[in-house]
Short mmCIF file of C-alpha atoms in Angstrom, two decimals:
data_model
loop_
_atom_site.label_atom_id
_atom_site.label_comp_id
_atom_site.label_asym_id
_atom_site.label_seq_id
_atom_site.Cartn_x
_atom_site.Cartn_y
_atom_site.Cartn_z
CA MET A 235 -35.78 -14.57 -69.48
CA HIS A 236 -39.18 -15.65 -69.96
CA ARG A 237 -40.07 -14.05 -66.30
CA PHE A 238 -39.15 -10.39 -68.19
CA THR A 239 -41.41 -11.27 -70.97
CA LYS A 240 -44.33 -12.37 -69.58
CA ALA A 241 -44.09 -9.17 -67.00
CA PHE A 242 -43.79 -6.89 -69.95
CA LYS A 243 -47.06 -8.74 -71.39
CA THR A 244 -49.27 -8.28 -68.82
CA PHE A 245 -48.82 -4.03 -68.61
CA PRO A 246 -51.26 -2.03 -70.12
CA PRO A 247 -50.39 -0.51 -73.92
CA GLN A 248 -51.08 2.97 -72.63
CA LEU A 249 -48.27 2.38 -70.47
CA TRP A 250 -45.83 1.57 -73.45
CA LEU A 251 -47.04 4.88 -75.23
CA LEU A 252 -45.86 7.20 -72.04
CA CYS A 253 -42.50 4.76 -72.51
CA LEU A 254 -42.25 5.65 -76.01
CA GLY A 255 -42.82 9.32 -75.57
CA ALA A 256 -40.22 9.51 -72.50
CA LEU A 257 -37.92 7.43 -75.23
CA LEU A 258 -38.16 10.51 -77.74
CA THR A 259 -38.02 13.52 -75.29
CA SER A 260 -34.84 11.96 -73.39
CA ILE A 261 -33.35 11.78 -77.01
CA GLY A 262 -33.78 15.55 -77.58
CA ASN A 263 -32.85 16.69 -73.83
CA ALA A 264 -29.78 14.31 -73.59
CA ALA A 265 -28.45 15.64 -76.77
CA VAL A 266 -29.02 18.91 -75.48
CA PHE A 267 -27.95 19.08 -71.58
CA PRO A 268 -25.02 17.49 -71.09
CA PHE A 269 -23.31 20.34 -73.69
CA PHE A 270 -25.53 23.28 -72.42
CA THR A 271 -22.39 24.23 -69.76
CA VAL A 272 -20.20 24.29 -72.35
CA TYR A 273 -22.81 26.32 -74.73
CA LEU A 274 -22.96 29.11 -71.96
CA ASN A 275 -19.32 28.99 -70.89
CA GLN A 276 -17.59 28.93 -73.99
CA LYS A 277 -19.83 29.70 -77.14
CA LEU A 278 -21.60 32.75 -75.14
CA GLY A 279 -18.90 33.84 -72.55
CA ALA A 280 -20.10 33.20 -69.49
CA SER A 281 -18.00 32.69 -66.22
CA MET A 282 -18.54 29.21 -64.81
CA THR A 283 -20.08 31.45 -61.81
CA LEU A 284 -22.62 33.20 -63.52
CA VAL A 285 -23.41 29.81 -65.62
CA GLY A 286 -23.93 27.99 -62.15
CA ALA A 287 -26.47 31.06 -61.34
CA LEU A 288 -28.46 31.04 -64.31
CA LEU A 289 -28.76 27.08 -64.05
CA SER A 290 -29.76 27.80 -60.70
CA LEU A 291 -32.32 30.46 -61.52
CA ASN A 292 -33.55 27.88 -63.97
CA SER A 293 -33.92 24.90 -61.16
CA PHE A 294 -35.44 27.01 -58.50
CA LEU A 295 -38.34 28.57 -61.01
CA SER A 296 -38.63 24.75 -62.09
CA LEU A 297 -39.99 24.38 -58.57
CA PHE A 298 -43.39 26.37 -59.50
CA SER A 299 -44.11 24.29 -62.91
CA GLN A 300 -43.60 21.34 -60.47
CA THR A 301 -46.29 22.25 -57.79
CA ILE A 302 -48.28 23.93 -60.93
CA GLY A 303 -48.44 20.39 -62.72
CA GLY A 304 -49.09 18.22 -59.99
CA GLU A 305 -52.46 21.03 -59.26
CA LEU A 306 -53.50 20.82 -62.87
CA ALA A 307 -52.92 17.00 -62.75
CA ASP A 308 -55.01 16.40 -60.01
CA ARG A 309 -57.82 19.39 -61.18
CA TRP A 310 -57.57 19.40 -64.81
CA GLY A 311 -56.59 16.03 -65.70
CA ARG A 312 -53.21 13.97 -66.49
CA LYS A 313 -53.84 14.19 -70.46
CA SER A 314 -54.06 17.90 -70.92
CA THR A 315 -50.96 18.81 -68.58
CA ILE A 316 -49.26 16.85 -70.17
CA LEU A 317 -49.72 17.74 -73.15
CA LEU A 318 -49.50 21.67 -72.07
CA GLY A 319 -46.01 20.67 -70.98
CA LEU A 320 -45.01 19.18 -74.03
CA ALA A 321 -46.30 22.07 -76.16
CA THR A 322 -44.67 24.84 -74.58
CA GLY A 323 -41.49 23.01 -73.98
CA ALA A 324 -41.08 22.76 -77.73
CA VAL A 325 -41.95 26.72 -78.03
CA VAL A 326 -38.79 27.38 -75.56
CA TRP A 327 -36.55 24.91 -77.63
CA LEU A 328 -36.92 27.00 -80.60
CA TRP A 329 -36.93 30.29 -79.17
CA MET A 330 -33.52 28.83 -77.64
CA GLY A 331 -32.01 28.77 -80.76
CA THR A 332 -32.81 32.33 -81.84
CA VAL A 333 -30.12 33.60 -78.74
CA ARG A 334 -26.81 34.85 -79.75
CA SER A 335 -25.82 36.26 -76.41
CA ILE A 336 -25.85 35.63 -72.78
CA VAL A 337 -28.08 38.73 -71.79
CA ALA A 338 -30.69 37.31 -74.73
CA ILE A 339 -30.58 33.69 -72.70
CA ILE A 340 -31.57 34.58 -69.37
CA PRO A 341 -35.51 35.06 -70.52
CA VAL A 342 -35.34 31.91 -72.22
CA LEU A 343 -33.77 30.03 -69.17
CA ILE A 344 -36.74 31.99 -66.80
CA ALA A 345 -39.25 30.76 -69.06
CA ALA A 346 -37.64 27.04 -69.52
CA GLY A 347 -37.83 26.87 -65.51
CA LEU A 348 -41.53 27.67 -65.29
CA ILE A 349 -42.73 25.35 -67.62
CA GLY A 350 -40.16 22.71 -67.88
CA ASN A 351 -41.62 20.51 -65.37
CA LEU A 352 -44.84 20.96 -66.05
CA SER A 353 -45.59 17.29 -67.49
CA GLY A 354 -43.78 15.15 -64.92
CA PRO A 355 -45.97 15.20 -62.51
CA ALA A 356 -49.25 14.14 -64.80
CA THR A 357 -47.17 11.29 -65.88
CA GLN A 358 -46.31 9.90 -62.81
CA SER A 359 -49.58 10.37 -61.67
CA MET A 360 -51.13 8.54 -64.75
CA ILE A 361 -48.84 5.65 -64.69
CA ALA A 362 -49.74 5.32 -60.21
CA ASP A 363 -53.84 5.15 -61.99
CA LEU A 364 -52.84 2.79 -64.74
CA ILE A 365 -50.41 0.32 -62.61
CA PRO A 366 -51.27 -1.43 -58.51
CA SER A 367 -49.20 -0.67 -56.07
CA GLU A 368 -47.51 -4.04 -55.97
CA ARG A 369 -45.96 -3.57 -59.26
CA ARG A 370 -45.16 -0.03 -59.61
CA THR A 371 -41.30 -0.19 -58.67
CA GLU A 372 -41.49 -2.04 -62.11
CA ALA A 373 -43.59 0.02 -64.17
CA TYR A 374 -41.33 3.45 -63.25
CA SER A 375 -38.57 0.94 -64.18
CA LEU A 376 -39.53 0.60 -67.60
CA GLN A 377 -40.52 4.17 -67.90
CA ARG A 378 -36.98 4.78 -67.10
CA ILE A 379 -35.34 2.47 -69.20
CA ALA A 380 -37.14 4.30 -71.86
CA VAL A 381 -35.44 7.64 -70.58
CA ASN A 382 -32.01 6.14 -70.16
CA LEU A 383 -32.12 4.50 -73.86
CA GLY A 384 -32.76 8.17 -74.89
CA PHE A 385 -30.02 9.07 -72.91
CA ALA A 386 -27.65 6.45 -73.98
CA ILE A 387 -28.33 7.91 -77.66
CA GLY A 388 -29.05 11.58 -77.06
CA PRO A 389 -25.51 12.32 -75.99
CA ALA A 390 -23.70 10.73 -78.84
CA ILE A 391 -26.24 12.39 -81.42
CA GLY A 392 -25.72 15.44 -79.64
CA GLY A 393 -22.04 15.67 -79.60
CA PHE A 394 -22.02 15.41 -83.04
CA ILE A 395 -24.65 18.06 -83.60
CA ALA A 396 -23.29 20.50 -81.12
CA THR A 397 -19.68 20.39 -82.75
CA ARG A 398 -21.51 21.54 -86.02
CA SER A 399 -24.35 23.98 -85.10
CA TYR A 400 -25.84 24.74 -81.32
CA VAL A 401 -29.29 26.03 -83.39
CA LEU A 402 -29.36 22.93 -85.06
CA LEU A 403 -29.58 21.24 -81.99
CA PHE A 404 -32.34 23.14 -80.11
CA ILE A 405 -33.86 23.01 -83.28
CA SER A 406 -33.84 18.87 -83.38
CA ALA A 407 -34.91 18.56 -79.54
CA ALA A 408 -38.03 21.10 -80.25
CA VAL A 409 -39.45 18.54 -83.19
CA LEU A 410 -39.12 15.28 -81.23
CA VAL A 411 -41.18 16.56 -78.40
CA LEU A 412 -43.90 17.88 -81.02
CA ILE A 413 -43.93 14.14 -82.51
CA VAL A 414 -44.85 13.17 -78.75
CA ALA A 415 -47.22 15.18 -78.24
CA PHE A 416 -48.93 14.71 -81.52
CA ILE A 417 -48.95 11.17 -80.58
CA PHE A 418 -50.25 11.31 -77.02
CA ALA A 419 -52.79 13.68 -78.18
CA LEU A 420 -53.85 10.49 -80.65
CA PHE A 421 -54.06 7.97 -78.66
CA ILE A 422 -53.37 8.04 -74.61
CA ARG A 423 -57.17 8.09 -72.88
CA GLU A 424 -57.39 9.93 -69.41
CA THR A 425 -56.85 8.33 -66.12
CA LYS A 426 -57.42 10.77 -63.27
CA PRO A 427 -59.59 8.74 -60.77
CA GLU A 428 -63.07 9.62 -60.15
CA GLY A 429 -65.24 9.53 -56.83
CA GLU A 430 -64.32 8.96 -53.42
CA PRO A 431 -60.65 9.18 -52.58
CA ILE A 432 -58.32 6.38 -51.14
CA LEU A 433 -56.48 8.10 -48.08
CA ALA A 434 -52.99 7.33 -47.18
CA VAL A 435 -52.97 9.71 -45.04
CA ASP A 436 -55.10 10.93 -42.09
CA PRO A 437 -57.94 12.87 -43.35
CA GLN A 438 -57.63 15.97 -40.43
CA ASN A 439 -54.95 17.22 -42.58
CA GLY A 440 -57.07 18.23 -45.60
CA ASN A 441 -56.44 18.31 -49.13
CA GLY A 442 -54.43 20.30 -51.55
CA TYR A 443 -50.73 20.83 -50.54
CA LYS A 444 -51.67 21.42 -46.93
CA ALA A 445 -52.07 17.54 -47.11
CA VAL A 446 -48.66 16.93 -48.36
CA LEU A 447 -46.66 18.90 -46.30
CA LYS A 448 -48.08 17.95 -43.25
CA ASP A 449 -46.82 14.13 -43.85
CA ARG A 450 -44.05 14.11 -42.04
CA LEU A 451 -42.41 10.84 -43.16
CA PHE A 452 -42.90 12.01 -46.72
CA MET A 453 -41.19 15.71 -46.10
CA ALA A 454 -38.25 13.40 -44.40
CA PHE A 455 -37.66 11.18 -47.93
CA CYS A 456 -37.82 14.18 -49.84
CA LEU A 457 -34.96 16.20 -47.60
CA LEU A 458 -33.00 13.29 -47.50
CA SER A 459 -33.35 12.59 -51.48
CA ILE A 460 -32.29 16.61 -52.11
CA LEU A 461 -29.00 15.69 -49.72
CA SER A 462 -28.55 12.25 -51.70
CA MET A 463 -29.10 14.07 -54.98
CA LEU A 464 -26.96 17.19 -54.51
CA GLY A 465 -23.69 14.86 -56.23
CA TYR A 466 -26.06 13.95 -59.03
CA ALA A 467 -26.61 17.51 -59.85
CA GLN A 468 -23.30 17.93 -60.48
CA ILE A 469 -23.08 15.28 -63.77
CA MET A 470 -25.02 17.67 -65.75
CA THR A 471 -23.62 20.90 -64.52
CA THR A 472 -19.75 20.91 -63.32
CA LEU A 473 -18.89 17.39 -64.60
CA PRO A 474 -18.47 18.41 -68.18
CA VAL A 475 -16.48 21.33 -67.73
CA TYR A 476 -14.28 19.31 -65.04
CA MET A 477 -13.41 17.03 -67.46
CA LYS A 478 -12.86 19.65 -70.31
CA LYS A 479 -11.03 22.59 -68.44
CA TRP A 480 -8.76 20.58 -66.21
CA HIS A 481 -8.41 17.01 -67.68
CA ASN A 482 -8.80 17.95 -71.29
CA ILE A 483 -11.58 14.90 -72.03
CA SER A 484 -13.52 16.76 -74.68
CA GLU A 485 -17.29 16.60 -75.12
CA ALA A 486 -17.39 13.47 -77.40
CA TYR A 487 -15.50 11.53 -74.35
CA PHE A 488 -18.13 13.16 -71.87
CA GLY A 489 -20.82 12.06 -74.33
CA THR A 490 -19.61 8.76 -73.82
CA LEU A 491 -19.54 8.73 -70.15
CA MET A 492 -23.38 9.44 -70.17
CA SER A 493 -23.77 6.89 -73.04
CA ILE A 494 -22.48 4.28 -70.55
CA ASN A 495 -24.73 5.42 -68.16
CA GLY A 496 -28.27 5.01 -70.20
CA GLY A 497 -26.73 1.74 -71.53
CA MET A 498 -26.18 0.16 -68.02
CA ILE A 499 -29.75 1.68 -66.81
CA VAL A 500 -31.29 -0.05 -70.44
CA LEU A 501 -29.71 -3.47 -69.41
CA LEU A 502 -30.08 -3.54 -65.76
CA GLN A 503 -33.32 -1.60 -64.42
CA PHE A 504 -36.16 -3.90 -64.60
CA PRO A 505 -33.71 -6.91 -63.12
CA ILE A 506 -32.62 -4.71 -60.58
CA ALA A 507 -36.35 -3.20 -59.68
CA ARG A 508 -37.55 -6.45 -59.53
CA LEU A 509 -34.41 -7.83 -57.12
CA VAL A 510 -35.41 -4.52 -54.49
CA GLU A 511 -39.11 -4.62 -55.06
CA PRO A 512 -39.58 -7.12 -51.50
CA PHE A 513 -37.43 -4.98 -49.62
CA ASN A 514 -38.20 -2.06 -47.25
CA LYS A 515 -38.30 0.97 -49.62
CA ALA A 516 -36.05 2.84 -46.78
CA ILE A 517 -33.25 0.27 -47.01
CA SER A 518 -33.07 0.45 -50.54
CA LEU A 519 -33.02 3.94 -50.65
CA ALA A 520 -30.37 3.94 -48.24
CA ALA A 521 -28.61 1.46 -50.23
CA GLY A 522 -28.49 3.29 -53.20
CA SER A 523 -27.30 6.39 -51.43
CA LEU A 524 -24.22 4.94 -49.57
CA ILE A 525 -23.43 3.59 -53.60
CA TYR A 526 -23.74 7.41 -54.53
CA ALA A 527 -21.75 8.23 -52.15
CA PHE A 528 -18.32 5.97 -53.38
CA GLY A 529 -19.09 7.17 -56.62
CA PHE A 530 -18.89 10.46 -56.32
CA THR A 531 -15.87 10.25 -53.93
CA MET A 532 -14.36 8.33 -56.63
CA VAL A 533 -14.94 11.21 -59.22
CA GLY A 534 -12.42 13.20 -57.03
CA PHE A 535 -9.81 11.13 -57.68
CA SER A 536 -10.58 10.09 -61.30
CA GLY A 537 -8.28 11.90 -63.64
CA ALA A 538 -7.87 9.94 -66.71
CA PHE A 539 -11.20 8.73 -69.13
CA TYR A 540 -11.23 5.13 -67.72
CA LEU A 541 -11.51 6.31 -64.02
CA PHE A 542 -14.24 8.46 -64.51
CA ALA A 543 -16.34 5.63 -66.43
CA ILE A 544 -15.75 3.79 -63.48
CA SER A 545 -16.98 5.97 -61.46
CA MET A 546 -19.88 6.55 -63.47
CA ALA A 547 -20.66 2.97 -63.21
CA VAL A 548 -20.99 2.80 -59.74
CA ILE A 549 -22.87 6.24 -59.45
CA THR A 550 -25.54 4.31 -61.98
CA LEU A 551 -25.45 1.53 -59.57
CA GLY A 552 -26.86 3.67 -57.11
CA GLU A 553 -28.94 5.38 -60.11
CA LEU A 554 -30.58 1.96 -60.36
CA VAL A 555 -31.66 1.60 -57.37
CA ILE A 556 -32.84 4.67 -56.03
CA ALA A 557 -34.66 6.26 -58.71
CA PRO A 558 -37.81 3.65 -59.15
CA VAL A 559 -37.76 3.27 -55.74
CA SER A 560 -38.34 7.07 -54.81
CA THR A 561 -40.99 7.28 -57.06
CA ALA A 562 -43.24 4.07 -56.31
CA PHE A 563 -42.71 5.15 -52.57
CA THR A 564 -43.77 8.96 -53.24
CA ALA A 565 -47.16 6.64 -55.38
CA ASP A 566 -47.81 4.06 -52.38
CA LEU A 567 -48.35 7.22 -49.71
CA ALA A 568 -50.23 9.47 -51.55
CA PRO A 569 -54.34 9.44 -51.95
CA GLU A 570 -55.47 8.78 -55.16
CA HIS A 571 -56.76 12.72 -55.21
CA LEU A 572 -53.51 14.07 -54.30
CA ARG A 573 -51.08 12.02 -56.87
CA GLY A 574 -50.20 15.09 -58.52
CA ARG A 575 -49.79 17.64 -55.76
CA TYR A 576 -47.42 14.28 -53.87
CA MET A 577 -45.41 14.20 -57.74
CA GLY A 578 -44.78 16.99 -58.01
CA VAL A 579 -43.42 17.72 -54.59
CA SER A 580 -41.19 14.65 -55.01
CA GLY A 581 -40.24 16.24 -58.07
CA LEU A 582 -39.15 19.22 -56.31
CA THR A 583 -36.57 17.25 -54.47
CA TRP A 584 -34.56 17.33 -58.38
CA GLY A 585 -34.95 20.65 -58.59
CA ILE A 586 -34.00 21.96 -55.37
CA SER A 587 -30.94 19.07 -55.66
CA PHE A 588 -30.01 20.69 -59.39
CA ALA A 589 -30.29 24.44 -58.23
CA LEU A 590 -28.34 24.39 -54.91
CA GLY A 591 -25.69 21.69 -56.58
CA ALA A 592 -25.58 23.95 -59.79
CA LEU A 593 -25.26 27.49 -58.26
CA VAL A 594 -22.28 26.10 -55.05
CA GLY A 595 -20.83 23.88 -57.92
CA GLY A 596 -20.43 26.63 -60.81
CA ALA A 597 -18.92 29.12 -57.73
CA ALA A 598 -16.57 26.68 -56.71
CA MET A 599 -15.09 25.60 -59.67
CA ASP A 600 -13.89 29.38 -60.40
CA ARG A 601 -12.53 29.12 -56.22
CA ILE A 602 -11.29 26.06 -54.76
CA ASP A 603 -9.86 22.73 -56.30
CA PRO A 604 -12.82 21.32 -57.88
CA ARG A 605 -12.59 17.75 -56.58
CA PHE A 606 -13.54 18.94 -53.17
CA ILE A 607 -16.99 19.04 -54.96
CA TRP A 608 -17.08 15.63 -55.36
CA PHE A 609 -15.91 14.49 -52.03
CA GLY A 610 -18.39 16.59 -50.18
CA SER A 611 -21.26 15.09 -52.11
CA GLY A 612 -20.12 11.81 -51.25
CA VAL A 613 -20.54 12.94 -47.54
CA LEU A 614 -23.60 14.26 -48.31
CA SER A 615 -24.99 11.29 -49.95
CA ALA A 616 -23.82 9.10 -46.96
CA LEU A 617 -25.48 10.99 -44.20
CA ALA A 618 -28.73 10.79 -46.68
CA GLY A 619 -27.93 6.47 -46.69
CA ILE A 620 -27.53 6.90 -42.76
CA GLY A 621 -31.02 8.79 -42.40
CA PHE A 622 -32.72 6.42 -44.58
CA ILE A 623 -31.65 3.86 -42.27
CA VAL A 624 -33.34 5.66 -39.69
CA ILE A 625 -36.98 5.88 -40.50
CA LYS A 626 -36.86 2.42 -41.76
CA GLN A 627 -39.30 1.40 -39.11
CA PHE A 628 -41.55 4.56 -39.61
CA VAL A 629 -41.76 3.39 -43.32
CA LYS A 630 -42.64 -0.35 -42.67
CA ARG A 631 -45.56 1.14 -40.18
CA ARG A 632 -47.10 3.31 -42.86
CA PHE A 633 -46.97 0.76 -45.48
CA GLN A 634 -48.57 -1.68 -43.26
CA LYS A 635 -51.75 0.83 -42.53
CA ALA A 636 -51.49 1.88 -46.37
CA GLY A 637 -52.16 -1.75 -47.40
CA ALA A 638 -48.92 -1.18 -49.56
CA ARG A 639 -45.43 -3.11 -48.94
#
């Protein structure tokens, strides 16, 4: 315990402000997202195929906000990009509260997709600017603790509010985002590096997204991450409907399930981040993907709430390994002057996984036994785990060349 306390004290105050912002915004997001498919399906009358298509469209458009956010973070600055993302996000939440039909929500979801991830690459880049390579896995784990503390709190609040008023739910999320924007505007400083870049890739590749796309190791990492996370995307899309419609498990129980996920991350994320720090990052990613595979497959065999809870615990264990290592891996590979773009492309892996997962999962639930969604997700995650093992030596050589672990 003393070691952990000492480690916490050595991080700069700005990291803790970023963690506070992550906590508040995640409470708002987690209060809404687990119940959003239920809102579209049961309140606005959309079929699950249409729900999947709309969420897929939203996620596809978020790919643009990731790339734009990465570009702005490198050119305009981290702080300004973060504030822009927060302000526009609050507007979208308020707009969503005015919607009364499935047709009217389409432009809202389009807007949400186009601006929803503007601040993500800037936030991750700011942490990389503040923290040296050897401690980034720990730093990103602290941010994830904040996010998942919000996810432990948010679903219970969201479930309570959603049973009374979805409009109030959207307004509450907007207020939390505006509070974070106010805090950041006053108290965080710009961290965008100036001067000569420190290159981690061959300079002949050039600058901008051209250099990122030519980094074959990083592109392989992104493709494997997509395979690994397709199942995780189902948790926020098809799982709540699957539990309620096929097993008669209410939103309140699903909120409890998500709180289990968040609570485990709050308690275990930092110790596990320190545990995996010495290992080759590809091996850590492989282990996490194989744990994912086991957890997703377990969901397909679950029928009672306690079985879903056990499955979620296994999936969360995989997440505890994969999430901080993935971000630290990206930060280690990226040159200083391209950090925002690398983080933007890395963030696309979630957007692509969510878009594909929502589209395929939603359509599958209307047509086939939904258990096969989870069995298929398990197979894909296992393949990703094998892929990470294959690229282990390439990762080792790159990090040795770049001076990173």
